[in-house]
mmCIF file of N, CA and C in Angstrom:
data_model
loop_
_atom_site.group_PDB
_atom_site.id
_atom_site.type_symbol
_atom_site.label_atom_id
_atom_site.label_comp_id
_atom_site.label_asym_id
_atom_site.label_seq_id
_atom_site.Cartn_x
_atom_site.Cartn_y
_atom_site.Cartn_z
ATOM 1 N N MET A 14 -11.143 -78.239 59.287
ATOM 2 C CA MET A 14 -11.753 -76.919 59.035
ATOM 3 C C MET A 14 -11.473 -76.574 57.594
ATOM 4 N N GLY A 15 -12.492 -75.982 57.061
ATOM 5 C CA GLY A 15 -12.382 -75.372 55.634
ATOM 6 C C GLY A 15 -13.387 -74.332 55.451
ATOM 7 N N ARG A 16 -13.724 -74.049 54.172
ATOM 8 C CA ARG A 16 -14.737 -73.107 53.861
ATOM 9 C C ARG A 16 -15.684 -73.709 52.797
ATOM 10 N N GLU A 17 -16.925 -73.371 52.985
ATOM 11 C CA GLU A 17 -17.988 -73.834 52.040
ATOM 12 C C GLU A 17 -17.811 -72.943 50.730
ATOM 13 N N PRO A 18 -18.378 -73.426 49.655
ATOM 14 C CA PRO A 18 -18.374 -72.675 48.447
ATOM 15 C C PRO A 18 -19.138 -71.333 48.653
ATOM 16 N N CYS A 19 -18.595 -70.313 48.086
ATOM 17 C CA CYS A 19 -19.313 -68.998 48.016
ATOM 18 C C CYS A 19 -20.633 -69.038 47.322
ATOM 19 N N PRO A 20 -21.791 -68.631 47.881
ATOM 20 C CA PRO A 20 -23.002 -68.698 47.203
ATOM 21 C C PRO A 20 -22.982 -67.874 45.914
ATOM 22 N N GLY A 21 -22.204 -66.820 45.798
ATOM 23 C CA GLY A 21 -22.159 -65.992 44.685
ATOM 24 C C GLY A 21 -21.356 -66.514 43.474
ATOM 25 N N CYS A 22 -20.181 -67.110 43.721
ATOM 26 C CA CYS A 22 -19.332 -67.458 42.647
ATOM 27 C C CYS A 22 -18.860 -68.831 42.796
ATOM 28 N N GLY A 23 -19.085 -69.577 43.802
ATOM 29 C CA GLY A 23 -18.694 -70.982 43.997
ATOM 30 C C GLY A 23 -17.232 -71.278 44.358
ATOM 31 N N ALA A 24 -16.489 -70.169 44.504
ATOM 32 C CA ALA A 24 -15.079 -70.302 45.028
ATOM 33 C C ALA A 24 -15.076 -70.616 46.469
ATOM 34 N N PRO A 25 -14.000 -71.310 46.948
ATOM 35 C CA PRO A 25 -13.984 -71.825 48.348
ATOM 36 C C PRO A 25 -13.650 -70.749 49.413
ATOM 37 N N HIS A 26 -14.379 -69.700 49.331
ATOM 38 C CA HIS A 26 -14.158 -68.686 50.369
ATOM 39 C C HIS A 26 -15.501 -68.275 51.018
ATOM 40 N N GLY A 27 -16.408 -69.164 51.088
ATOM 41 C CA GLY A 27 -17.670 -69.001 51.867
ATOM 42 C C GLY A 27 -17.531 -69.080 53.299
ATOM 43 N N ARG A 28 -18.617 -69.366 54.030
ATOM 44 C CA ARG A 28 -18.592 -69.452 55.407
ATOM 45 C C ARG A 28 -17.705 -70.546 55.931
ATOM 46 N N PRO A 29 -17.088 -70.447 57.077
ATOM 47 C CA PRO A 29 -16.271 -71.583 57.669
ATOM 48 C C PRO A 29 -17.093 -72.861 57.851
ATOM 49 N N ALA A 30 -16.424 -73.878 57.674
ATOM 50 C CA ALA A 30 -17.103 -75.210 57.805
ATOM 51 C C ALA A 30 -16.131 -76.308 58.373
ATOM 52 N N VAL A 31 -16.673 -77.251 59.061
ATOM 53 C CA VAL A 31 -15.933 -78.341 59.599
ATOM 54 C C VAL A 31 -15.948 -79.454 58.515
ATOM 55 N N SER A 32 -14.819 -79.731 57.994
ATOM 56 C CA SER A 32 -14.762 -80.735 56.839
ATOM 57 C C SER A 32 -15.291 -82.142 57.235
ATOM 58 N N ALA A 33 -15.945 -82.687 56.353
ATOM 59 C CA ALA A 33 -16.589 -84.040 56.385
ATOM 60 C C ALA A 33 -17.512 -84.206 57.730
ATOM 61 N N ALA A 34 -18.012 -83.110 58.201
ATOM 62 C CA ALA A 34 -18.875 -83.223 59.382
ATOM 63 C C ALA A 34 -20.387 -82.990 58.860
ATOM 64 N N LEU A 35 -21.238 -83.574 59.669
ATOM 65 C CA LEU A 35 -22.645 -83.395 59.374
ATOM 66 C C LEU A 35 -23.227 -82.277 60.159
ATOM 67 N N LEU A 36 -22.356 -81.589 60.911
ATOM 68 C CA LEU A 36 -22.780 -80.459 61.729
ATOM 69 C C LEU A 36 -22.367 -79.110 61.072
ATOM 70 N N HIS A 37 -23.412 -78.210 60.988
ATOM 71 C CA HIS A 37 -23.080 -76.878 60.461
ATOM 72 C C HIS A 37 -23.048 -75.912 61.619
ATOM 73 N N PHE A 38 -22.288 -74.779 61.589
ATOM 74 C CA PHE A 38 -22.288 -73.850 62.635
ATOM 75 C C PHE A 38 -22.277 -72.530 62.056
ATOM 76 N N SER A 39 -22.556 -71.463 62.882
ATOM 77 C CA SER A 39 -22.444 -70.114 62.541
ATOM 78 C C SER A 39 -22.035 -69.373 63.867
ATOM 79 N N LEU A 40 -21.297 -68.285 63.634
ATOM 80 C CA LEU A 40 -20.749 -67.486 64.691
ATOM 81 C C LEU A 40 -20.946 -66.014 64.454
ATOM 82 N N SER A 41 -21.372 -65.241 65.380
ATOM 83 C CA SER A 41 -21.409 -63.835 65.223
ATOM 84 C C SER A 41 -21.137 -63.166 66.577
ATOM 85 N N ARG A 42 -20.392 -62.014 66.560
ATOM 86 C CA ARG A 42 -20.134 -61.279 67.821
ATOM 87 C C ARG A 42 -20.101 -59.804 67.564
ATOM 88 N N VAL A 43 -20.398 -59.063 68.640
ATOM 89 C CA VAL A 43 -20.283 -57.644 68.588
ATOM 90 C C VAL A 43 -20.107 -57.250 70.046
ATOM 91 N N GLY A 44 -19.062 -56.418 70.343
ATOM 92 C CA GLY A 44 -18.845 -56.052 71.656
ATOM 93 C C GLY A 44 -18.642 -57.230 72.538
ATOM 94 N N ASP A 45 -19.346 -57.267 73.658
ATOM 95 C CA ASP A 45 -19.279 -58.460 74.530
ATOM 96 C C ASP A 45 -20.192 -59.561 74.267
ATOM 97 N N ALA A 46 -21.091 -59.392 73.238
ATOM 98 C CA ALA A 46 -22.036 -60.489 72.947
ATOM 99 C C ALA A 46 -21.478 -61.379 71.881
ATOM 100 N N VAL A 47 -21.768 -62.644 72.129
ATOM 101 C CA VAL A 47 -21.291 -63.783 71.139
ATOM 102 C C VAL A 47 -22.516 -64.676 71.014
ATOM 103 N N LEU A 48 -22.754 -65.141 69.730
ATOM 104 C CA LEU A 48 -23.778 -66.091 69.422
ATOM 105 C C LEU A 48 -23.164 -67.176 68.586
ATOM 106 N N VAL A 49 -23.359 -68.387 69.039
ATOM 107 C CA VAL A 49 -22.908 -69.561 68.314
ATOM 108 C C VAL A 49 -24.131 -70.427 68.109
ATOM 109 N N ALA A 50 -24.191 -70.965 66.872
ATOM 110 C CA ALA A 50 -25.485 -71.817 66.531
ATOM 111 C C ALA A 50 -24.971 -73.096 65.894
ATOM 112 N N PHE A 51 -25.503 -74.230 66.169
ATOM 113 C CA PHE A 51 -25.129 -75.479 65.572
ATOM 114 C C PHE A 51 -26.424 -76.128 65.029
ATOM 115 N N ALA A 52 -26.364 -76.759 63.865
ATOM 116 C CA ALA A 52 -27.551 -77.333 63.264
ATOM 117 C C ALA A 52 -27.182 -78.413 62.337
ATOM 118 N N ASP A 53 -28.094 -79.291 61.790
ATOM 119 C CA ASP A 53 -27.864 -80.294 60.896
ATOM 120 C C ASP A 53 -28.037 -79.826 59.439
ATOM 121 N N ALA A 54 -28.287 -78.540 59.275
ATOM 122 C CA ALA A 54 -28.432 -77.836 58.032
ATOM 123 C C ALA A 54 -27.687 -76.449 58.107
ATOM 124 N N PRO A 55 -27.362 -75.897 56.984
ATOM 125 C CA PRO A 55 -26.756 -74.661 56.966
ATOM 126 C C PRO A 55 -27.623 -73.590 57.777
ATOM 127 N N ILE A 56 -26.916 -72.878 58.529
ATOM 128 C CA ILE A 56 -27.627 -71.921 59.502
ATOM 129 C C ILE A 56 -26.780 -70.641 59.564
ATOM 130 N N GLY A 57 -27.451 -69.548 59.779
ATOM 131 C CA GLY A 57 -26.730 -68.276 59.925
ATOM 132 C C GLY A 57 -27.302 -67.480 61.025
ATOM 133 N N VAL A 58 -26.480 -66.833 61.845
ATOM 134 C CA VAL A 58 -26.871 -65.929 62.851
ATOM 135 C C VAL A 58 -26.236 -64.632 62.771
ATOM 136 N N ASP A 59 -26.782 -63.632 63.418
ATOM 137 C CA ASP A 59 -26.190 -62.373 63.352
ATOM 138 C C ASP A 59 -26.551 -61.633 64.768
ATOM 139 N N VAL A 60 -25.501 -61.072 65.332
ATOM 140 C CA VAL A 60 -25.643 -60.291 66.515
ATOM 141 C C VAL A 60 -25.396 -58.772 66.113
ATOM 142 N N GLU A 61 -26.273 -57.955 66.508
ATOM 143 C CA GLU A 61 -26.037 -56.540 66.235
ATOM 144 C C GLU A 61 -26.214 -55.690 67.459
ATOM 145 N N GLN A 62 -25.475 -54.533 67.453
ATOM 146 C CA GLN A 62 -25.537 -53.757 68.567
ATOM 147 C C GLN A 62 -26.799 -52.700 68.501
ATOM 148 N N TRP A 63 -27.439 -52.460 69.592
ATOM 149 C CA TRP A 63 -28.525 -51.571 69.660
ATOM 150 C C TRP A 63 -28.036 -50.146 69.344
ATOM 151 N N PRO A 64 -28.777 -49.396 68.477
ATOM 152 C CA PRO A 64 -28.256 -48.031 68.321
ATOM 153 C C PRO A 64 -28.543 -47.142 69.577
ATOM 154 N N SER A 65 -27.814 -46.160 69.703
ATOM 155 C CA SER A 65 -27.960 -45.181 70.776
ATOM 156 C C SER A 65 -29.325 -44.463 70.618
ATOM 157 N N ALA A 66 -29.896 -43.950 71.721
ATOM 158 C CA ALA A 66 -31.158 -43.143 71.623
ATOM 159 C C ALA A 66 -31.062 -42.044 70.665
ATOM 160 N N GLY A 67 -29.933 -41.329 70.669
ATOM 161 C CA GLY A 67 -29.712 -40.233 69.744
ATOM 162 C C GLY A 67 -29.703 -40.692 68.360
ATOM 163 N N ARG A 68 -29.138 -41.799 67.981
ATOM 164 C CA ARG A 68 -29.141 -42.378 66.613
ATOM 165 C C ARG A 68 -30.567 -42.691 66.249
ATOM 166 N N ALA A 69 -31.347 -43.243 67.166
ATOM 167 C CA ALA A 69 -32.744 -43.639 66.832
ATOM 168 C C ALA A 69 -33.564 -42.413 66.543
ATOM 169 N N VAL A 70 -33.342 -41.364 67.309
ATOM 170 C CA VAL A 70 -34.037 -40.105 66.977
ATOM 171 C C VAL A 70 -33.648 -39.510 65.609
ATOM 172 N N GLU A 71 -32.429 -39.597 65.349
ATOM 173 C CA GLU A 71 -31.864 -38.984 64.086
ATOM 174 C C GLU A 71 -32.516 -39.775 62.845
ATOM 175 N N VAL A 72 -32.477 -41.007 62.970
ATOM 176 C CA VAL A 72 -32.984 -41.885 61.881
ATOM 177 C C VAL A 72 -34.497 -41.658 61.790
ATOM 178 N N ALA A 73 -35.169 -41.520 62.853
ATOM 179 C CA ALA A 73 -36.655 -41.336 62.841
ATOM 180 C C ALA A 73 -37.009 -40.124 62.111
ATOM 181 N N GLN A 74 -36.220 -39.153 62.123
ATOM 182 C CA GLN A 74 -36.538 -37.887 61.286
ATOM 183 C C GLN A 74 -36.703 -38.070 59.853
ATOM 184 N N ILE A 75 -36.089 -39.102 59.274
ATOM 185 C CA ILE A 75 -36.137 -39.333 57.900
ATOM 186 C C ILE A 75 -37.125 -40.377 57.456
ATOM 187 N N LEU A 76 -37.796 -40.975 58.402
ATOM 188 C CA LEU A 76 -38.761 -42.035 58.128
ATOM 189 C C LEU A 76 -40.171 -41.369 57.823
ATOM 190 N N GLN A 77 -40.922 -42.079 57.077
ATOM 191 C CA GLN A 77 -42.341 -41.665 56.920
ATOM 192 C C GLN A 77 -43.101 -41.859 58.259
ATOM 193 N N ARG A 78 -44.274 -41.186 58.335
ATOM 194 C CA ARG A 78 -45.056 -41.247 59.525
ATOM 195 C C ARG A 78 -45.396 -42.634 59.932
ATOM 196 N N THR A 79 -45.782 -43.487 58.965
ATOM 197 C CA THR A 79 -46.191 -44.908 59.314
ATOM 198 C C THR A 79 -44.886 -45.639 59.879
ATOM 199 N N GLU A 80 -43.800 -45.364 59.254
ATOM 200 C CA GLU A 80 -42.548 -46.035 59.823
ATOM 201 C C GLU A 80 -42.198 -45.658 61.101
ATOM 202 N N ARG A 81 -42.357 -44.280 61.411
ATOM 203 C CA ARG A 81 -42.039 -43.832 62.739
ATOM 204 C C ARG A 81 -43.012 -44.419 63.748
ATOM 205 N N ALA A 82 -44.247 -44.669 63.469
ATOM 206 C CA ALA A 82 -45.329 -45.197 64.329
ATOM 207 C C ALA A 82 -44.883 -46.665 64.655
ATOM 208 N N GLU A 83 -44.379 -47.347 63.625
ATOM 209 C CA GLU A 83 -43.913 -48.762 63.893
ATOM 210 C C GLU A 83 -42.640 -48.742 64.881
ATOM 211 N N LEU A 84 -41.775 -47.836 64.605
ATOM 212 C CA LEU A 84 -40.607 -47.731 65.413
ATOM 213 C C LEU A 84 -40.890 -47.413 66.873
#
């Protein structure tokens, strides 16, 4: 196990990696949800929590009419 180079600065504190392996992986979790992905090329996954209905209404108030229609 090791770390890939950071895409910003090149230092070895990027995403976790399996040393000398041809397999790339990515892991994300939130609450009880977990997503793990494996690929032969660098991959990234992200799990996010759905906002509450109250939060969606709150955010909708600051959106433009066209953005609210999309939401």
